[in-house]
Tab-separated table of C-alpha atoms in Angstrom:
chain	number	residue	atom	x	y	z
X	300	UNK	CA	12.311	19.437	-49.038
X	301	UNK	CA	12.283	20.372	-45.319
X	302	UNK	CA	10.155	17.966	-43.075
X	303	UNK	CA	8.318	19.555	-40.059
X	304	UNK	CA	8.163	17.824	-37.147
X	305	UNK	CA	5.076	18.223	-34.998
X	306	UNK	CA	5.534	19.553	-31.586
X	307	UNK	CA	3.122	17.834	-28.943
X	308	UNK	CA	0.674	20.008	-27.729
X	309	UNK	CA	0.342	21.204	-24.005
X	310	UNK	CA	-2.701	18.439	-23.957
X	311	UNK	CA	-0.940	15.200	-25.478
X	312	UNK	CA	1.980	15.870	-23.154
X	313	UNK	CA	-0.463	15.663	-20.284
X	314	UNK	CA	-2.659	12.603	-21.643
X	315	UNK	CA	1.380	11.296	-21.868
X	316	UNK	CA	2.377	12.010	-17.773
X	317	UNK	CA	-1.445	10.877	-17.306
X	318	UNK	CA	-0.834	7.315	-19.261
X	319	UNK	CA	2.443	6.613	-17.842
X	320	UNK	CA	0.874	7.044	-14.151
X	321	UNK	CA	-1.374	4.906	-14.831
X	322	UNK	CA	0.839	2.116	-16.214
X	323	UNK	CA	2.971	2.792	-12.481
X	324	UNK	CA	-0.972	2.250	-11.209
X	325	UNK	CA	-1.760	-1.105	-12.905
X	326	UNK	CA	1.683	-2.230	-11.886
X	327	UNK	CA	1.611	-1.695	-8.329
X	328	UNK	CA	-2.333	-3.072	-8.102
X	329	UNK	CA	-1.147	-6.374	-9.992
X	330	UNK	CA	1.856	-6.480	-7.401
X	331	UNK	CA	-0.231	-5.950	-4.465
X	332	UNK	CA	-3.796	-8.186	-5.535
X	333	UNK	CA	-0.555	-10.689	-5.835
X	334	UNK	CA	1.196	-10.194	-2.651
X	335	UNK	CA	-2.720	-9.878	-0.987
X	336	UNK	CA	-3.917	-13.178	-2.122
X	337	UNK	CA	-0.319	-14.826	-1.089
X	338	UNK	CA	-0.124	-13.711	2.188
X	339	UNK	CA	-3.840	-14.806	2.863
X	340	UNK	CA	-3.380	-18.209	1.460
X	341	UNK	CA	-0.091	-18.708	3.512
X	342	UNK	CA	-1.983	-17.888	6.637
X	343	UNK	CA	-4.558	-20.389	5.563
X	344	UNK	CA	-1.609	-22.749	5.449
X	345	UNK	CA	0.118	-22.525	8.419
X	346	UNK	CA	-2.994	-22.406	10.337
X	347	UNK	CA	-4.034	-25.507	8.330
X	348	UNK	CA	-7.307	-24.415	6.834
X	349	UNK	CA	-8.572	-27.429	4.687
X	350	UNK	CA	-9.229	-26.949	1.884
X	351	UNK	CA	-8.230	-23.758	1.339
X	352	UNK	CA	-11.171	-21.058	1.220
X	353	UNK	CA	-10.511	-19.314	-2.475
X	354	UNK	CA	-12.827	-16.666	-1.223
X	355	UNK	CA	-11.284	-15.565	1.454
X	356	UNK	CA	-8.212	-15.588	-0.813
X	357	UNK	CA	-10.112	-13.353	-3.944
X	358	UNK	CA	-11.372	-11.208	-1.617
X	359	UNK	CA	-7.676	-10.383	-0.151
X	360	UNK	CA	-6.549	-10.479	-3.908
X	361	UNK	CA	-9.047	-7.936	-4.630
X	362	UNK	CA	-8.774	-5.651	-1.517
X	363	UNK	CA	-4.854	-5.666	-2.957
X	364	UNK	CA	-5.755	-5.330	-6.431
X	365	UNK	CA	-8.486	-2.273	-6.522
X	366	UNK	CA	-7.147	-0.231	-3.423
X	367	UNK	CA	-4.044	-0.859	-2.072
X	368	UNK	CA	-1.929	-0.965	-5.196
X	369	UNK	CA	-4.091	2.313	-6.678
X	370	UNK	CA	-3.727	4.000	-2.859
X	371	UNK	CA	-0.110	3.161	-2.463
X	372	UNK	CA	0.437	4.770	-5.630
X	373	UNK	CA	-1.086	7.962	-4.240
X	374	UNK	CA	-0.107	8.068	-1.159
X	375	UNK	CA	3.582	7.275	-2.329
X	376	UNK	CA	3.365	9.903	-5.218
X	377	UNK	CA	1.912	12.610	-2.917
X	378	UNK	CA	4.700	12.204	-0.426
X	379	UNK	CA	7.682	12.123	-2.913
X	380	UNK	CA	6.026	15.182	-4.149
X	381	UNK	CA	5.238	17.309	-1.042
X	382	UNK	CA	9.093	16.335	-0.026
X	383	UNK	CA	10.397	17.241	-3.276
X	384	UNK	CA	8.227	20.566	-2.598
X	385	UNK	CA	9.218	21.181	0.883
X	386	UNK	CA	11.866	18.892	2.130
X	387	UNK	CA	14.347	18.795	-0.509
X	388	UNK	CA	16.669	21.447	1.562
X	389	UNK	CA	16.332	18.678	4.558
X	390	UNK	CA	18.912	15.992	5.132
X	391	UNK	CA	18.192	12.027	4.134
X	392	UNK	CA	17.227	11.260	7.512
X	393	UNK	CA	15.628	13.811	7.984
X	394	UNK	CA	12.911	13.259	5.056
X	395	UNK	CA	12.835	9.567	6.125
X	396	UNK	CA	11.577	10.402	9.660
X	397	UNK	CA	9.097	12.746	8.454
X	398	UNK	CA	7.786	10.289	6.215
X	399	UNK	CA	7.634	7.502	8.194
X	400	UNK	CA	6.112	9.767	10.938
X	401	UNK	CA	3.505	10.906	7.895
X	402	UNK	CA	3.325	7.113	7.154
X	403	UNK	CA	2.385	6.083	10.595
X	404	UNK	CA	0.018	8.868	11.319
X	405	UNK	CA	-2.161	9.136	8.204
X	406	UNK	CA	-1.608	6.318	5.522
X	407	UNK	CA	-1.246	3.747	7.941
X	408	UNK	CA	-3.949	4.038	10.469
X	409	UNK	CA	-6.152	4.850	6.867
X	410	UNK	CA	-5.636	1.844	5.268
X	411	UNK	CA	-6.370	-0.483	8.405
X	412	UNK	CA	-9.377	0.997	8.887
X	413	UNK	CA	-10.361	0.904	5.252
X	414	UNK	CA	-9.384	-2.721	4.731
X	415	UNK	CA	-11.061	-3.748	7.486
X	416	UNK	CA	-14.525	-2.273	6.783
X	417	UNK	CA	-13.788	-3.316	3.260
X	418	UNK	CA	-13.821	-7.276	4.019
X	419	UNK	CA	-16.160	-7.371	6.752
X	420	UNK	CA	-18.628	-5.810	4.146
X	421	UNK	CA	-17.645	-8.012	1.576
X	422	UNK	CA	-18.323	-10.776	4.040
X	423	UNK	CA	-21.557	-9.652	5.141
X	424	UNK	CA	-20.430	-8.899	9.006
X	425	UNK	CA	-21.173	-6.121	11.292
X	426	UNK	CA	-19.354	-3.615	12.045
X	427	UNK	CA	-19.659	-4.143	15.605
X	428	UNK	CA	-16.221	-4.136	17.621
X	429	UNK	CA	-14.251	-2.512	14.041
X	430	UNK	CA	-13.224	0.417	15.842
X	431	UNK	CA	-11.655	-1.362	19.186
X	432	UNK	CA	-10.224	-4.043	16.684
X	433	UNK	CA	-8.511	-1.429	14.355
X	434	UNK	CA	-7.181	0.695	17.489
X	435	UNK	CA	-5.342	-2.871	18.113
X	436	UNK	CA	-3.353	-3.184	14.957
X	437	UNK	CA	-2.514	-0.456	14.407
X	438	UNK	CA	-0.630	0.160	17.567
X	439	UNK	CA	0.594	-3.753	16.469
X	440	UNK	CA	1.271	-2.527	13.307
X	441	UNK	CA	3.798	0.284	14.474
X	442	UNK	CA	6.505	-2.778	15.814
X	443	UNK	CA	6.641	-3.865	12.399
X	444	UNK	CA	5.898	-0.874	9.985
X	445	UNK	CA	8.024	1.910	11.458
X	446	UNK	CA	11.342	-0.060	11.063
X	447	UNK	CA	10.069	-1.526	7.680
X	448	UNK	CA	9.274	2.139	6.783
X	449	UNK	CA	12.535	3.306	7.935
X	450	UNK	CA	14.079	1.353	5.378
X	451	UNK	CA	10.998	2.156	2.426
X	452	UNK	CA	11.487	5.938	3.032
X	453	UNK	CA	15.408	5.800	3.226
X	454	UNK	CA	16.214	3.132	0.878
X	455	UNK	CA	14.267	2.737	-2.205
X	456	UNK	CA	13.799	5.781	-4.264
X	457	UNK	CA	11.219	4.518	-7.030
X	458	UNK	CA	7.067	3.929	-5.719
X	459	UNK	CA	7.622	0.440	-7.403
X	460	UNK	CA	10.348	-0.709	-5.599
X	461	UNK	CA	8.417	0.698	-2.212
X	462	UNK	CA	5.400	-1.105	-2.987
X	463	UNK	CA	7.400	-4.062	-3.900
X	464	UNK	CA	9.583	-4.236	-0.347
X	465	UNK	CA	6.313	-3.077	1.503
X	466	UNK	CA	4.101	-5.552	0.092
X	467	UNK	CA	7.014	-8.744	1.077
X	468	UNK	CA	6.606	-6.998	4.869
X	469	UNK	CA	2.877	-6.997	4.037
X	470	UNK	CA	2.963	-10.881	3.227
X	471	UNK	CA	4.421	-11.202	6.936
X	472	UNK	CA	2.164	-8.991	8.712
X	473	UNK	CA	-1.090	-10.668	6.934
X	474	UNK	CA	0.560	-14.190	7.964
X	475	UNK	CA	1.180	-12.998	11.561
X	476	UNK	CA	-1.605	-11.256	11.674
X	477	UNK	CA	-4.376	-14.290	10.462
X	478	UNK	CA	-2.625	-16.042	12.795
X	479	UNK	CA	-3.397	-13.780	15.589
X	480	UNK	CA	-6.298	-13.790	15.009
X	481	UNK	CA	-7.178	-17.211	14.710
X	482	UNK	CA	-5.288	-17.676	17.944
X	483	UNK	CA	-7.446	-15.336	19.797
X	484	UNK	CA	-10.920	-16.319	18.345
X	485	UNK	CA	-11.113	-12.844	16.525
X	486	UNK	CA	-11.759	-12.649	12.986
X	487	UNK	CA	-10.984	-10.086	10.914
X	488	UNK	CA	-13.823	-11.196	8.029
């Protein structure tokens, strides 16, 4: 007797890609709500906040956890796509400038400005002063990002492994920058 085997239809391959996407998704918000909620409570550390404030921590945890991870995800999954679209022709360096230009210019101003908003609503402030305050880091963020990018673009290959470098450079820059801030009297929350 001759055994069929089934061939996966058009829609189970699909719910297949869509699944293992979304495994990539709950790995890189776990990694990030991690990396969030250490980088907070380091800053709380060195700037000797006692005792520690677990809020301020969950609420970094969660910012990581339910958008950057997710966002990441899609902003690093759009990119790889659009240069496996358009820029596959183009040298190494090449690609890596234009996405760290990309990076710079759209992701990165994005995601200051949503975190931002983000945990001054989750912290009942106004939004008073958000937009002078945002202008700042990001034009702070560009010392530290575009070289870190540099090597996220034209190192790692696999949206893992770029959340994972991004997110130790992210521990940093949330250190340095709670520091900052506590330094100068602004607060971010």
């Amino acid at each position: 007797r001759v055994r069929h085997r089934a061939v996966p239809s058009p829609a189970m391959l699909d719910l297949v890609r869509y699944r293992g996407g979304l495994h990539e998704v709950y790995k890189m918000a776990a990694t990030s709500g991690t990396t969030h909620a250490i980088g907070e409570t380091i800053s709380q550390v060195i700037n000797g906040v006692q005792p520690l404030d677990a809020g301020k921590i969950a609420r970094f945890a969660s910012l990581g956890l339910l958008l950057h991870g997710p966002l990441s995800y899609c902003w690093l999954t759009t990119a790889d796509n659009a240069m496996a679209r358009h820029g596959y022709r183009w040298p190494r360096p090449v690609r890596t400038l234009v996405l760290v230009v990309a990076d710079q210019i759209g992701w990165g101003p994005f995601w200051i400005i949503l975190s931002c908003l983000v945990l001054r609503l989750l912290e009942g402030k106004t939004l008073a002063g958000l937009r002078d305050f945002t202008l700042t880091l990001v034009v702070q963020g560009w010392k530290l990002w575009i070289p870190a990018h540099a090597i996220t673009y034209g190192v790692f290959k696999r949206p893992l492994a770029r959340l994972m470098w991004t997110d130790t450079v992210e521990i940093c820059w949330v250190c340095i920058l709670a520091c900052a801030m506590r330094a100068s009297g602004v607060a971010l929350t």
